[in-house]
Amino acid sequence: MVLVGYLTVRRKNYKRYLSKDSRPYAFELTLVKRRAKLRTMAGREDSPSKIIDKETAFQRIFALRKAIEYHNSRYYQKDAPEISDAEYDRLMKELQDLESRYPDDELALSPTRRVGAAPLSKFASFTHLEPMLSLANAFDAEGIRDFDSRVRRLAKIERVEYVTEPKLDGLAVNLIYENGRFRRGATRGDGAVGEDVSQNLKTIVSLPLKMNNGASLPVPELIEVRGEVYMEKEPFEKLNRRRAEEGEAPFANPRNAAAGSLRQLDPKITARRPLNIFFYGVGAAGNAAFADHWEILEALAAWGFTVNPLVRKVPDIDACIAYFEEIGSIRSGLAYDIDGVVLKVNSLEIQNILGSVSRSPRWALACKFPAEQAVTVIRDIIVQVGRSGTLTPVAVMEPVNVGGAVVSRATLHNEDEILKKDIRIGDTVLIQRAGDVIPEVISVLAGKRTGGEKEFRMPRACPECGSEVVRQANEAAHRCVNLSCPAQLKEHIRHFSSRGAMDIEGLGEKLSAQLFDAKLIADPADLYFLTKEQLLGLDRQAEKSAENLLNAIGRSRAPALDKFIFALGIRHVGERTARLLAEHFGNLDALRSADCEELTAISEIGPEIAQSILEFFAEAKNRTVLEKFQRAGLSPRALPPPVQAGLRGKSFVFTGSLESMGRNEARTVVESLGGIVHSSVTGKTSYVVAGSDPGLKLEKARKQNITVISEEEFLTMAGRPIHRLA
Ligand SMILES: [Zn+2]
């Protein structure tokens, strides 16, 4: 892969970052700027060997931690380091020595512990206390004005104050701080449930492990803080060069690099990646009270969270549009990728009035910049066969850099599209890429034609199985008619095991194809009948990896109903529709026996989707597969009924420690659903939730005949069923 000229060279000075990245850990420093301030911060100059009593050791440990976090912040957040890396290393070394001899309660939050957690085998799932919403989009000034008109109409006001910020092309995360201490953090996931990546987040040195006290607003007992993890452009380029040298595939863009790094099972690898984070908001805010969004940002900054310096408070929509244009004009000079700006109504009162619709707040808007374009040459047009048998023509192009990512393929959608644009093999074309989407060919530069270009025709036979290819009267797509087409089946199995579906770790595209080609599986249900002996018969399958795969398959035997419905690969049934169906029907049998009327009665499900669901369950082959799933002991878990203030009037007492959350978090969960938490058991207590090592309260509850429930039962009651790992 051509990496030279991978990115436009930015004029900023990133030497610091670049040299750091080649070293083992992210907190190693390189700039040399000595100052004696350190000594005053770290206290006395005693060498560790001289410290004899425990108390002195703890004082020294405390001072060192404070000093190191101070220097981290000088270096990573303020960009103004005060000590050399040698001095910094010395402090770290001393702290590590002392901590190994005098471990204390605060060890987990020590700067030495940002790295060092053991690799995981899989991420646990994490239910956000407050869902992470997605934003509605606008693409121009007109769309922005429409948004403002709607806001003014709904809120019945003349002029709206907004807060504007650049929209980073990174990865949204949600962090929980309890009493000012970082407790856990997760990726956004589907907005309701993400992946617990706490260990990896801790390696990001600009992420505070402890919130600053002494800001005008006290540190709340519990707060969810939202941020965007990203990678700057230059360190990204450097990382890719190193990967190329080491024979690893480069990342397509900084966003993918950041996402891949944050979703590393080994935190030591994450620590080596130059990740950074900006904070932009809060979720469940516990007892913190804010008047407007700007105040939230100010509080976050005072508590030690880095807020993007380009954030502005503006008086009206004209200023928003000016901001959108201004940021657009400086975009390429920024150290990081952005794909637009975000507007938020400043007043939280008005935000409340506006509310949300279908998981998007009506008080915020993502204004996207126009897509980026580039010119390249089409070398070939190939045809891919998808899960539903659709043949998709794909242009294979000279690799070209579009908006920071090297691309070599573009979708051509279907034959009509190719004819309409008159795209030929050998043509020079203008391509466009917006965000993460696969690039598109916009137009052919006909003036560059030499006469040697070749026209493309859709093949009459499926390139995978040779079966007939047909085109339905009212469809643009060509399809392979063979229901047993290996390309379709392979794609089907790959979809089934993918992350949004059954999430079978280790069963990627290659392995599913290998299993299929070896005739070990013909459909997804066959996965559950695989044996270790069969797997060991495959090429490059070792004992350990075979075991891991079987374990991963085993773990997927009790999937959430919505994931299972999505995994079935019913045409037009994406993740969201699958969730709606799961919520409505509660189990698979009810869905199977539903008729068109019942299906279309669900909002968002139209006749086309309903038809496709009916056809799926009517198909004999699918019925056979479903029976096989049953024989394999697969039992999808029903979703708990959606709860809205579902615990109203109920009082809870907790005893023992909970596995999935702290007490404060549990209190927030109960209160958000209208319930109350008491500290002691009385005759009025509705439930006693018993965690591990429950105390006397449990006995008392039993004596008074009060219902005792487990943590799991509590979570189900609260609509947050635990997704337990095997
Ligand atoms: Zn075929």
mmCIF file of N, CA and C and ligand atoms in Angstrom, residues 385 389 391 461-469 479-488, ligand 1:
data_model
loop_
_atom_site.group_PDB
_atom_site.id
_atom_site.type_symbol
_atom_site.label_atom_id
_atom_site.label_comp_id
_atom_site.label_asym_id
_atom_site.label_seq_id
_atom_site.Cartn_x
_atom_site.Cartn_y
_atom_site.Cartn_z
ATOM 1 N N VAL A 385 -21.401 -10.626 -4.225
ATOM 2 C CA VAL A 385 -22.709 -11.206 -3.955
ATOM 3 C C VAL A 385 -23.007 -11.069 -2.469
ATOM 4 N N GLY A 389 -28.377 -12.223 -1.863
ATOM 5 C CA GLY A 389 -28.169 -12.595 -3.251
ATOM 6 C C GLY A 389 -27.992 -11.421 -4.194
ATOM 7 N N LEU A 391 -26.386 -8.684 -6.375
ATOM 8 C CA LEU A 391 -25.087 -8.492 -7.007
ATOM 9 C C LEU A 391 -24.760 -7.005 -7.001
ATOM 10 N N ALA A 461 -24.595 -14.877 -15.131
ATOM 11 C CA ALA A 461 -24.505 -15.957 -14.142
ATOM 12 C C ALA A 461 -23.813 -15.436 -12.891
ATOM 13 N N CYS A 462 -24.210 -15.955 -11.754
ATOM 14 C CA CYS A 462 -23.625 -15.532 -10.482
ATOM 15 C C CYS A 462 -22.127 -15.846 -10.470
ATOM 16 N N PRO A 463 -21.285 -14.878 -10.184
ATOM 17 C CA PRO A 463 -19.847 -15.123 -10.209
ATOM 18 C C PRO A 463 -19.402 -16.141 -9.151
ATOM 19 N N GLU A 464 -20.266 -16.419 -8.184
ATOM 20 C CA GLU A 464 -19.887 -17.347 -7.115
ATOM 21 C C GLU A 464 -20.357 -18.772 -7.388
ATOM 22 N N CYS A 465 -21.599 -18.921 -7.888
ATOM 23 C CA CYS A 465 -22.128 -20.282 -8.019
ATOM 24 C C CYS A 465 -22.563 -20.605 -9.442
ATOM 25 N N GLY A 466 -22.551 -19.645 -10.334
ATOM 26 C CA GLY A 466 -22.904 -19.918 -11.720
ATOM 27 C C GLY A 466 -24.394 -19.980 -11.980
ATOM 28 N N SER A 467 -25.213 -19.791 -10.940
ATOM 29 C CA SER A 467 -26.659 -19.832 -11.139
ATOM 30 C C SER A 467 -27.131 -18.599 -11.905
ATOM 31 N N GLU A 468 -28.379 -18.696 -12.320
ATOM 32 C CA GLU A 468 -28.947 -17.613 -13.109
ATOM 33 C C GLU A 468 -29.065 -16.329 -12.281
ATOM 34 N N VAL A 469 -28.844 -15.208 -12.944
ATOM 35 C CA VAL A 469 -29.015 -13.917 -12.287
ATOM 36 C C VAL A 469 -30.274 -13.267 -12.855
ATOM 37 N N ARG A 479 -30.183 -10.240 -8.797
ATOM 38 C CA ARG A 479 -30.000 -11.222 -7.734
ATOM 39 C C ARG A 479 -29.667 -12.583 -8.281
ATOM 40 N N CYS A 480 -28.871 -13.322 -7.483
ATOM 41 C CA CYS A 480 -28.619 -14.723 -7.784
ATOM 42 C C CYS A 480 -29.811 -15.496 -7.246
ATOM 43 N N VAL A 481 -30.442 -16.331 -8.093
ATOM 44 C CA VAL A 481 -31.682 -16.988 -7.683
ATOM 45 C C VAL A 481 -31.451 -18.175 -6.752
ATOM 46 N N ASN A 482 -30.220 -18.648 -6.686
ATOM 47 C CA ASN A 482 -29.913 -19.855 -5.934
ATOM 48 C C ASN A 482 -29.910 -19.579 -4.424
ATOM 49 N N LEU A 483 -30.912 -20.137 -3.721
ATOM 50 C CA LEU A 483 -30.986 -19.897 -2.279
ATOM 51 C C LEU A 483 -29.804 -20.539 -1.544
ATOM 52 N N SER A 484 -29.152 -21.515 -2.191
ATOM 53 C CA SER A 484 -27.999 -22.153 -1.560
ATOM 54 C C SER A 484 -26.687 -21.627 -2.122
ATOM 55 N N CYS A 485 -26.730 -20.442 -2.742
ATOM 56 C CA CYS A 485 -25.514 -19.857 -3.299
ATOM 57 C C CYS A 485 -24.479 -19.692 -2.190
ATOM 58 N N PRO A 486 -23.308 -20.291 -2.371
ATOM 59 C CA PRO A 486 -22.315 -20.233 -1.294
ATOM 60 C C PRO A 486 -21.979 -18.809 -0.864
ATOM 61 N N ALA A 487 -21.961 -17.881 -1.803
ATOM 62 C CA ALA A 487 -21.626 -16.499 -1.426
ATOM 63 C C ALA A 487 -22.662 -15.949 -0.467
ATOM 64 N N GLN A 488 -23.931 -16.253 -0.780
ATOM 65 C CA GLN A 488 -25.005 -15.780 0.096
ATOM 66 C C GLN A 488 -24.932 -16.428 1.462
HETATM 67 ZN ZN ZN B 1 -24.866 -17.393 -6.541
#
